[in-house]
């Protein structure tokens, strides 16, 4: 029998089925234990509380209290553009080429072609995304044409994002490294510039509206061009069951098939990329164990730049030095680019205001700093949530810190430095933009900035607490299975609970300051920052106990 081999191999299809059965078997085994049953009930309760308002509002028509979901649905093209830009910049697509060592022994050792191995990876991702899109579609019910159209739109849209990021990963053997970096940086930079330059559009006489900002950004001339490839997915979601839905479904499937067709057409070395991915993981772990943080380079490069040594500080200094070094090496290009965009955008807005006074809304200029801090909070949380910084590093990589002659709480405090340096750098970039256009005084702007930094410290402490006390991570590793979406949602819920005490104390302190000072915004911001920071020593101590009793010994 001759001819071209099929694109899907029966053996790999059977392996996918075995992995699926294993995932369900592990789920049922966990649910049989008391702790697993408790976590399962907690997840069901959390998801139920989040989904029930959507279902009730959909069937009763009471959509007045959940208008933001309609806005999110309407801005699907913009959201997909942002996700694709970030995924390409961080090269998330190369994760599809990373197989676990047991898979290497079966998949790469077998007589499988590159296309068949790619199909195997896509099948595992497709099964994972079925469950996730089914749950996410319930949140879109109030503004979707039907539940079926929402599922199809989210499923095809998510797989299209996967195809585009995979296409960027497969271009590695074809394009020079600097060309791929230039493309990724230019895409993310243009998206960031689009979002920042559209901030004034969200301001009206009633105040700033993030819904208006996103819709105006998407409908702007440049925004409509950049989001054009993703418009069919939004139209599919809003179409009721009928010929219109089938038509938009055909367009979305055509886009999806075209994207994956390009992946198959340039897939010339999937097996080599898979081996390289495993080697990259092993080298990364070895470098972390030896304290050599940073990205892995093909050619050894010795930089002339060196971070100054930190004092001992009871053991906090060396840990903080490593975390800051790792964070800068991992995100330095992004942060420098963001600062450059901030300066250009700020100068542009200032010049625009000078030649055309009154064009930028007065309310936007007055509240420019709070708006910038809110935007930087969202972007910073999004960028750092899934990064292996602080105690979110893999357990085996934490064994290096056992050699330090210091207490666990010193390690926990030092581990905050990585998160804080990234979050504060992003916050500075947005503060620069606000500083060019704000009409408020320097003191009030500084107070709001300090409150934002205190939130960054609380957020980093919450991530360290969750990762030290549980096995949850924002981005699970390994071959995708049907439970990964649920684990990520559970991680988000637990992280919110860990951050809640700091937010409550900050709100109480800010409220007391508002009553005492007759709503002095500077004192309110400083009081909220002080209240949040007062909670952190307790959180650090609790985290150190979990880190000492669980994480270090788990790494053995």
Coordinates of C-alpha atoms in Angstrom, one line a residue:
X1 CA 0.0 0.0 0.0
X2 CA 1.5 3.3 -1.1
X3 CA 0.6 6.9 -1.0
X4 CA 0.8 9.9 1.3
X5 CA 0.3 9.1 5.0
X6 CA -2.9 10.3 6.6
X7 CA -2.8 13.6 8.6
X8 CA -4.2 11.8 11.7
X9 CA -2.7 8.5 12.9
X10 CA -5.0 6.0 14.7
X11 CA -2.3 5.3 17.4
X12 CA -2.1 9.0 18.3
X13 CA -5.9 9.2 18.3
X14 CA -6.1 6.3 20.7
X15 CA -3.4 8.0 22.9
X16 CA -5.6 11.1 23.0
X17 CA -8.5 9.0 24.2
X18 CA -6.4 7.4 26.9
X19 CA -5.3 10.8 28.2
X20 CA -8.9 11.9 28.3
X21 CA -10.0 8.8 30.3
X22 CA -7.0 9.4 32.6
X23 CA -8.1 12.9 33.3
X24 CA -11.6 11.9 34.3
X25 CA -10.2 9.0 36.4
X26 CA -8.0 11.4 38.3
X27 CA -10.9 13.8 38.8
X28 CA -13.1 11.1 40.3
X29 CA -10.2 9.8 42.5
X30 CA -9.7 13.3 43.9
X31 CA -13.5 13.8 44.4
X32 CA -13.6 10.6 46.6
X33 CA -11.3 12.1 49.2
X34 CA -12.7 14.6 51.8
X35 CA -10.5 17.5 50.7
X36 CA -11.2 16.8 47.0
X37 CA -14.9 16.7 47.6
X38 CA -14.7 20.0 49.5
X39 CA -12.8 21.7 46.7
X40 CA -15.2 20.2 44.2
X41 CA -18.2 21.7 46.1
X42 CA -16.3 25.0 46.4
X43 CA -15.7 25.1 42.6
X44 CA -19.3 24.2 41.8
X45 CA -20.6 26.8 44.2
X46 CA -18.3 29.5 42.8
X47 CA -19.1 28.7 39.2
X48 CA -22.8 28.4 40.0
X49 CA -22.9 31.8 41.7
X50 CA -21.2 33.3 38.6
X51 CA -23.4 31.6 36.0
X52 CA -26.8 31.8 37.7
X53 CA -27.2 35.6 37.2
X54 CA -26.5 35.2 33.5
X55 CA -29.0 32.4 33.1
X56 CA -31.7 34.3 35.1
X57 CA -31.1 37.5 33.3
X58 CA -31.2 35.8 29.9
X59 CA -34.6 34.2 30.5
X60 CA -36.2 37.1 32.4
X61 CA -34.9 39.9 30.2
X62 CA -33.5 41.9 33.2
X63 CA -30.2 42.9 31.6
X64 CA -30.0 46.4 33.2
X65 CA -27.5 45.3 35.9
X66 CA -25.2 43.4 33.6
X67 CA -24.6 45.8 30.7
X68 CA -20.9 45.3 30.9
X69 CA -21.3 41.7 29.6
X70 CA -22.9 43.2 26.5
X71 CA -19.9 45.5 26.1
X72 CA -17.4 42.7 26.5
X73 CA -19.3 40.7 23.9
X74 CA -19.3 43.6 21.5
X75 CA -15.6 44.1 21.9
X76 CA -14.6 40.5 21.0
X77 CA -12.5 41.6 18.0
X78 CA -10.5 44.0 20.2
X79 CA -10.0 41.4 22.9
X80 CA -8.9 38.8 20.4
X81 CA -6.4 41.3 19.0
X82 CA -4.9 42.1 22.4
X83 CA -4.6 38.4 23.2
X84 CA -3.0 37.5 19.9
X85 CA -0.5 40.4 20.3
X86 CA 0.5 39.3 23.8
X87 CA 0.7 35.6 23.0
X88 CA 2.9 36.3 20.0
X89 CA 5.2 38.6 21.9
X90 CA 5.7 36.1 24.7
X91 CA 5.9 33.3 22.2
X92 CA 3.2 31.2 23.8
X93 CA 2.8 29.2 20.6
X94 CA 6.0 27.4 21.2
X95 CA 4.3 25.6 24.2
X96 CA 2.3 23.5 21.6
X97 CA 5.7 22.1 20.5
X98 CA 6.7 21.0 24.0
X99 CA 6.0 17.4 24.8
X100 CA 6.6 15.7 28.2
X101 CA 9.4 13.1 28.4
X102 CA 7.0 10.2 28.5
X103 CA 5.3 11.5 25.3
X104 CA 8.6 11.8 23.6
X105 CA 9.3 8.1 24.1
X106 CA 6.0 7.2 22.4
X107 CA 5.3 10.0 20.0
X108 CA 8.7 10.8 18.6
X109 CA 9.9 7.2 18.7
X110 CA 7.0 6.0 16.6
X111 CA 6.7 6.2 12.8
X112 CA 4.8 9.5 12.9
X113 CA 5.2 12.4 10.5
X114 CA 5.4 16.0 11.6
X115 CA 1.8 16.6 10.5
X116 CA 0.5 13.7 12.5
X117 CA 2.3 14.9 15.7
X118 CA 0.9 18.3 15.1
X119 CA -2.6 16.8 14.7
X120 CA -2.1 15.0 18.0
X121 CA -1.3 18.2 19.8
X122 CA -4.2 20.0 18.2
X123 CA -6.6 17.2 19.3
X124 CA -5.6 17.6 22.9
X125 CA -6.1 21.3 22.7
X126 CA -9.4 21.0 20.9
X127 CA -10.8 18.7 23.6
X128 CA -9.6 21.1 26.3
X129 CA -11.3 24.1 24.7
X130 CA -14.6 22.3 24.3
X131 CA -15.2 22.4 28.1
X132 CA -13.8 25.9 28.5
X133 CA -15.9 27.4 25.7
X134 CA -19.0 25.7 27.0
X135 CA -18.6 27.4 30.4
X136 CA -17.5 30.7 29.0
X137 CA -20.5 30.8 26.7
X138 CA -22.9 31.0 29.7
X139 CA -21.4 34.4 30.6
X140 CA -22.1 35.6 27.1
X141 CA -25.8 34.5 27.1
X142 CA -27.3 37.9 28.0
X143 CA -26.1 39.5 24.8
X144 CA -25.5 36.4 22.6
X145 CA -28.0 35.4 19.8
X146 CA -28.2 31.9 21.4
X147 CA -26.1 29.6 23.5
X148 CA -25.1 27.5 20.5
X149 CA -23.9 30.6 18.6
X150 CA -21.9 31.7 21.7
X151 CA -20.3 28.2 22.0
X152 CA -19.3 28.2 18.4
X153 CA -18.0 31.7 18.4
X154 CA -15.8 31.2 21.5
X155 CA -14.6 27.8 20.3
X156 CA -13.7 28.9 16.8
X157 CA -12.2 32.1 18.1
X158 CA -10.1 30.4 20.7
X159 CA -8.8 27.9 18.3
X160 CA -8.0 30.7 15.8
X161 CA -5.9 32.4 18.4
X162 CA -4.1 29.1 19.0
X163 CA -3.5 28.7 15.3
X164 CA -2.0 32.2 14.9
X165 CA 0.3 31.8 17.9
X166 CA 1.3 28.4 16.6
X167 CA 2.0 29.9 13.2
X168 CA 4.4 32.3 14.8
X169 CA 6.2 29.5 16.7
X170 CA 6.6 27.5 13.4
X171 CA 8.2 30.5 11.7
X172 CA 11.2 30.0 14.0
X173 CA 13.2 27.9 11.5
X174 CA 12.2 30.2 8.6
X175 CA 12.8 33.7 10.0
X176 CA 15.8 35.2 11.7
X177 CA 15.4 35.7 15.4
X178 CA 15.6 39.5 15.1
X179 CA 12.9 39.5 12.5
X180 CA 10.5 37.5 14.7
X181 CA 11.3 39.8 17.7
X182 CA 10.7 42.8 15.5
X183 CA 7.3 41.5 14.3
X184 CA 6.2 40.6 17.8
X185 CA 7.3 43.9 19.3
X186 CA 5.8 46.0 16.5
X187 CA 2.4 44.2 16.9
X188 CA 2.2 44.5 20.7
X189 CA 3.5 48.1 20.5
X190 CA 0.9 49.1 18.0
X191 CA -1.9 47.6 20.0
X192 CA -0.7 49.3 23.2
X193 CA -0.5 52.6 21.4
X194 CA -4.0 52.1 20.0
X195 CA -5.4 51.5 23.5
X196 CA -3.5 54.4 25.1
X197 CA -4.3 56.9 22.5
X198 CA -8.0 56.0 22.7
X199 CA -8.3 56.7 26.4
X200 CA -9.7 60.2 26.0
X201 CA -12.6 58.8 24.0
X202 CA -13.9 57.1 27.1
X203 CA -14.5 60.4 28.9
X204 CA -17.8 62.2 29.0
X205 CA -19.6 64.7 31.2
X206 CA -20.7 61.9 33.5
X207 CA -17.1 60.6 34.0
X208 CA -14.9 57.9 32.5
X209 CA -16.5 54.8 31.0
X210 CA -14.4 51.9 30.2
X211 CA -17.2 50.5 28.0
X212 CA -17.2 53.6 25.9
X213 CA -13.4 53.6 25.7
X214 CA -13.3 50.0 24.4
X215 CA -16.1 50.5 21.9
X216 CA -14.6 53.8 20.6
X217 CA -11.2 52.2 20.4
X218 CA -12.5 49.3 18.3
X219 CA -14.6 51.6 16.0
X220 CA -11.8 54.1 15.4
X221 CA -10.4 54.1 11.8
X222 CA -7.2 52.3 12.9
X223 CA -8.9 50.1 15.4
X224 CA -11.5 48.9 12.8
X225 CA -8.7 47.9 10.4
X226 CA -6.6 46.1 13.0
X227 CA -9.6 44.2 14.4
X228 CA -11.2 43.4 11.0
X229 CA -10.0 39.7 10.9
X230 CA -11.8 39.0 14.2
X231 CA -15.1 40.7 13.4
X232 CA -16.8 37.5 12.1
X233 CA -16.5 35.9 15.5
X234 CA -18.4 38.7 17.2
X235 CA -21.1 38.6 14.5
X236 CA -21.4 34.8 15.0
X237 CA -21.9 35.2 18.7
X238 CA -24.7 37.8 18.2
X239 CA -26.5 35.9 15.5
X240 CA -29.6 33.8 16.5
X241 CA -30.0 30.3 15.2
X242 CA -30.7 30.5 11.5
X243 CA -29.1 31.1 8.2
X244 CA -27.3 34.2 9.5
X245 CA -25.6 32.0 12.1
X246 CA -24.6 29.4 9.6
X247 CA -23.2 32.0 7.3
X248 CA -21.0 33.6 9.9
X249 CA -20.0 30.1 11.1
X250 CA -18.8 29.3 7.7
X251 CA -16.7 32.5 7.6
X252 CA -15.2 31.7 11.0
X253 CA -14.5 28.1 10.1
X254 CA -12.8 29.3 6.9
X255 CA -10.6 31.6 8.9
X256 CA -9.7 28.8 11.3
X257 CA -9.0 26.3 8.5
X258 CA -6.9 28.9 6.7
X259 CA -4.8 29.6 9.8
X260 CA -4.2 25.9 10.6
X261 CA -3.6 25.3 6.9
X262 CA -0.7 27.7 7.1
X263 CA 0.6 25.9 10.2
X264 CA 0.6 22.6 8.3
X265 CA 2.2 24.2 5.2
X266 CA 5.3 25.5 7.2
X267 CA 5.4 22.6 9.6
X268 CA 8.8 21.3 8.5
X269 CA 10.3 20.2 11.8
X270 CA 7.8 19.6 14.6
X271 CA 9.8 16.7 16.0
X272 CA 12.9 18.8 16.2
X273 CA 11.0 21.6 17.9
X274 CA 9.5 19.2 20.4
X275 CA 12.9 17.8 21.4
X276 CA 14.2 21.4 21.6
X277 CA 11.2 22.3 23.9
X278 CA 12.0 19.5 26.3
X279 CA 15.7 20.4 26.3
X280 CA 14.8 24.0 26.9
X281 CA 12.7 23.0 30.0
X282 CA 15.5 20.9 31.4
X283 CA 18.2 23.6 30.8
X284 CA 15.9 26.2 32.3
X285 CA 15.5 24.2 35.5
X286 CA 19.2 23.6 35.8
X287 CA 19.9 27.3 35.3
X288 CA 17.4 28.2 38.0
X289 CA 18.9 25.7 40.4
X290 CA 22.3 27.3 39.9
X291 CA 20.8 30.8 40.3
X292 CA 21.3 31.7 36.6
X293 CA 17.9 33.2 35.8
X294 CA 16.9 34.6 32.5
X295 CA 16.0 33.5 29.0
X296 CA 18.0 30.7 27.3
X297 CA 20.0 31.9 24.4
X298 CA 21.5 29.8 21.6
X299 CA 24.7 31.8 21.7
X300 CA 26.4 32.7 24.9
X301 CA 26.1 36.5 25.4
X302 CA 27.9 38.3 28.2
X303 CA 26.1 41.6 29.0
X304 CA 28.1 44.5 30.2
X305 CA 25.1 45.7 32.2
X306 CA 25.1 44.4 35.8
X307 CA 22.6 45.0 38.6
X308 CA 24.3 46.4 41.7
X309 CA 24.5 44.1 44.7
X310 CA 21.8 44.4 47.3
X311 CA 22.6 44.5 51.1
X312 CA 22.1 41.3 53.1
X313 CA 19.0 42.6 54.9
X314 CA 18.6 39.4 56.9
X315 CA 18.6 37.3 53.7
X316 CA 16.1 39.4 51.8
X317 CA 18.8 41.1 49.7
X318 CA 20.2 38.1 47.7
X319 CA 16.7 36.7 47.0
X320 CA 15.4 40.1 45.9
X321 CA 18.5 40.5 43.7
X322 CA 17.8 37.3 41.9
X323 CA 14.1 38.1 41.4
X324 CA 14.8 41.6 40.1
X325 CA 17.5 40.2 37.7
X326 CA 15.1 37.5 36.4
X327 CA 12.2 39.9 36.0
X328 CA 14.3 42.5 34.1
X329 CA 15.9 39.9 31.8
X330 CA 12.5 38.4 31.1
X331 CA 10.5 41.6 30.6
X332 CA 13.2 44.3 30.0
X333 CA 12.5 44.7 26.3
X334 CA 8.7 45.0 26.9
X335 CA 9.1 47.5 29.8
X336 CA 11.6 49.7 27.8
X337 CA 9.2 49.6 24.8
X338 CA 6.3 50.5 27.1
X339 CA 8.2 53.4 28.5
X340 CA 9.0 54.6 25.0
X341 CA 5.4 54.4 24.0
X342 CA 4.3 56.2 27.1
X343 CA 6.7 59.1 26.4
X344 CA 5.6 59.4 22.8
X345 CA 1.9 59.1 23.7
X346 CA 2.2 61.7 26.5
X347 CA 4.0 64.2 24.4
X348 CA 1.5 63.6 21.6
X349 CA -1.4 64.3 23.9
X350 CA 0.3 67.4 25.3
X351 CA 1.0 68.8 21.8
X352 CA -2.5 67.9 20.7
X353 CA -3.9 69.8 23.6
X354 CA -1.7 72.8 23.0
X355 CA -2.7 73.2 19.4
X356 CA -6.4 72.2 19.9
X357 CA -7.3 73.3 23.5
X358 CA -10.4 71.7 24.9
X359 CA -10.3 68.7 22.6
X360 CA -9.4 66.4 25.4
X361 CA -12.3 66.3 27.9
X362 CA -11.8 68.3 31.0
X363 CA -12.9 65.4 33.2
X364 CA -10.4 63.1 31.6
X365 CA -7.6 65.5 32.3
X366 CA -8.8 65.9 35.9
X367 CA -8.9 62.2 36.6
X368 CA -6.1 61.2 34.3
X369 CA -3.9 59.8 37.1
X370 CA -6.6 57.5 38.6
X371 CA -7.6 56.3 35.1
X372 CA -3.9 55.6 34.3
X373 CA -3.5 53.7 37.5
X374 CA -6.6 51.6 36.9
X375 CA -5.3 50.8 33.3
X376 CA -1.8 49.9 34.6
X377 CA -3.3 47.7 37.3
X378 CA -5.2 45.7 34.7
X379 CA -2.3 45.3 32.3
X380 CA 0.2 44.6 35.1
X381 CA -2.0 41.9 36.6
X382 CA -2.5 40.4 33.2
X383 CA 1.2 40.2 32.5
X384 CA 2.4 38.9 35.8
X385 CA -0.3 36.4 36.8
X386 CA 1.1 33.5 34.8
X387 CA 4.8 34.4 34.9
X388 CA 7.1 32.0 37.0
X389 CA 8.2 34.8 39.3
X390 CA 8.4 34.6 43.1
X391 CA 7.0 31.5 44.7
X392 CA 5.1 30.8 41.5
X393 CA 8.4 29.2 40.2
X394 CA 8.4 25.4 39.9
X395 CA 9.0 23.6 43.3
X396 CA 12.2 22.0 42.1
X397 CA 13.7 25.4 41.2
X398 CA 13.1 26.6 44.8
X399 CA 15.6 24.2 46.3
X400 CA 18.4 26.7 45.7
X401 CA 17.0 29.0 48.4
X402 CA 17.4 26.2 51.0
X403 CA 21.1 27.0 51.0
X404 CA 20.6 30.5 52.3
X405 CA 21.2 30.9 56.0
X406 CA 18.0 32.9 56.6
X407 CA 14.5 32.5 57.8
X408 CA 11.7 31.5 55.4
X409 CA 10.0 34.9 55.9
X410 CA 13.0 36.6 54.5
X411 CA 12.8 34.5 51.4
X412 CA 9.1 35.2 51.1
X413 CA 9.7 39.0 51.3
X414 CA 12.6 38.8 48.8
X415 CA 10.4 36.9 46.4
X416 CA 8.1 39.9 46.1
X417 CA 10.8 41.9 44.3
X418 CA 10.2 40.3 40.9
X419 CA 6.5 41.0 40.8
X420 CA 6.9 44.5 42.3
X421 CA 9.6 45.6 39.8
X422 CA 7.4 44.6 36.8
X423 CA 4.2 46.1 38.2
X424 CA 5.8 49.3 39.3
X425 CA 7.5 49.7 35.9
X426 CA 4.2 49.4 34.1
X427 CA 2.6 51.8 36.6
X428 CA 5.4 54.4 35.9
X429 CA 4.8 54.2 32.2
X430 CA 1.1 55.0 32.6
X431 CA 1.9 57.7 35.2
X432 CA 4.1 59.4 32.6
X433 CA 1.1 59.6 30.2
X434 CA -1.2 61.0 32.9
X435 CA 1.4 63.5 34.0
X436 CA 1.5 65.2 30.6
X437 CA -2.3 65.9 30.6
X438 CA -3.5 66.0 34.2
X439 CA -4.7 69.2 35.7
X440 CA -4.4 67.9 39.3
X441 CA -1.5 68.8 41.5
X442 CA 1.7 66.8 41.8
X443 CA 0.9 65.8 45.4
X444 CA -2.5 64.2 44.5
X445 CA -0.9 62.3 41.6
X446 CA 1.8 61.0 43.8
X447 CA -0.7 59.9 46.4
X448 CA -2.7 57.9 43.8
X449 CA 0.6 56.4 42.5
X450 CA 1.6 55.3 46.1
X451 CA -1.8 53.7 46.5
X452 CA -1.2 51.8 43.2
X453 CA 2.2 50.6 44.4
X454 CA 0.7 49.3 47.7
X455 CA -1.8 47.4 45.6
X456 CA 1.0 45.9 43.6
X457 CA 2.7 44.7 46.8
X458 CA -0.6 43.2 48.0
X459 CA -1.1 41.4 44.7
X460 CA 2.4 39.9 44.7
X461 CA 1.9 38.8 48.3
X462 CA -1.4 37.1 47.3
X463 CA 0.2 35.2 44.4
X464 CA 3.0 34.0 46.7
X465 CA 0.4 32.9 49.3
X466 CA -1.7 31.0 46.9
X467 CA 1.3 29.2 45.2
X468 CA 2.9 28.4 48.6
X469 CA -0.3 27.1 50.2
X470 CA -1.7 25.2 47.1
X471 CA -0.6 23.4 44.0
X472 CA -2.6 25.7 41.8
X473 CA -1.0 27.7 39.1
X474 CA -2.5 30.2 36.6
X475 CA -1.0 28.3 33.6
X476 CA -0.8 24.6 34.2
X477 CA 2.0 22.8 32.4
X478 CA 2.1 19.6 30.5
X479 CA -0.3 18.2 27.9
X480 CA -3.6 20.0 28.1
X481 CA -6.6 18.0 29.5
X482 CA -10.2 18.8 30.1
X483 CA -9.6 19.9 33.7
X484 CA -7.1 22.7 33.0
X485 CA -9.7 25.3 32.4
X486 CA -11.4 24.5 35.7
X487 CA -8.1 24.6 37.6
X488 CA -7.3 28.0 36.1
X489 CA -10.8 29.3 37.2
X490 CA -10.2 27.9 40.7
X491 CA -6.8 29.6 40.9
X492 CA -8.4 32.9 40.0
X493 CA -11.1 32.4 42.7
X494 CA -8.5 31.5 45.4
X495 CA -6.3 34.4 44.3
X496 CA -9.2 36.8 44.8
X497 CA -9.8 35.4 48.3
X498 CA -6.2 35.9 49.2
X499 CA -6.3 39.5 48.0
X500 CA -9.6 40.3 49.7
X501 CA -8.2 41.0 53.2
X502 CA -5.8 43.7 51.9
X503 CA -8.6 45.3 49.9
X504 CA -11.0 45.3 52.8
X505 CA -8.5 46.9 55.2
X506 CA -7.5 49.5 52.5
X507 CA -11.2 50.3 51.9
X508 CA -11.8 50.8 55.6
X509 CA -8.8 53.0 56.1
X510 CA -9.7 55.1 53.0
X511 CA -13.3 55.4 54.2
X512 CA -12.1 56.7 57.7
X513 CA -9.8 59.2 56.0
X514 CA -12.6 60.4 53.8
X515 CA -14.8 61.1 56.8
X516 CA -12.1 62.8 58.8
X517 CA -10.6 64.9 56.0
X518 CA -13.8 65.8 54.3
X519 CA -12.9 63.8 51.2
X520 CA -9.3 64.9 50.7
X521 CA -8.2 62.6 47.9
X522 CA -4.6 62.8 48.8
X523 CA -5.2 61.7 52.4
X524 CA -7.7 59.0 51.2
X525 CA -5.1 57.5 48.8
X526 CA -2.3 57.5 51.4
X527 CA -4.6 56.0 54.1
X528 CA -5.7 53.3 51.7
X529 CA -2.1 52.5 50.9
X530 CA -1.1 52.4 54.6
X531 CA -4.0 50.1 55.4
X532 CA -3.1 47.7 52.7
X533 CA 0.6 47.7 53.7
X534 CA -0.3 47.0 57.3
X535 CA -1.8 43.6 56.3
X536 CA 1.2 42.4 54.5
X537 CA 3.5 41.3 57.4
X538 CA 0.7 38.9 58.5
X539 CA 0.3 37.5 55.0
X540 CA 4.1 37.2 54.7
X541 CA 4.3 35.2 57.9
X542 CA 1.5 32.9 56.9
X543 CA 3.1 32.4 53.5
X544 CA 6.5 31.6 55.1
X545 CA 4.8 28.9 57.2
X546 CA 3.4 27.2 54.1
X547 CA 6.6 27.7 52.2
X548 CA 8.6 26.1 55.0
X549 CA 6.3 23.1 55.7
X550 CA 5.1 22.4 52.2
X551 CA 7.0 23.9 49.2
X552 CA 10.6 23.1 50.3
X553 CA 10.0 19.6 51.3
X554 CA 7.8 19.0 48.3
X555 CA 10.8 19.9 46.1
X556 CA 12.8 17.0 47.4

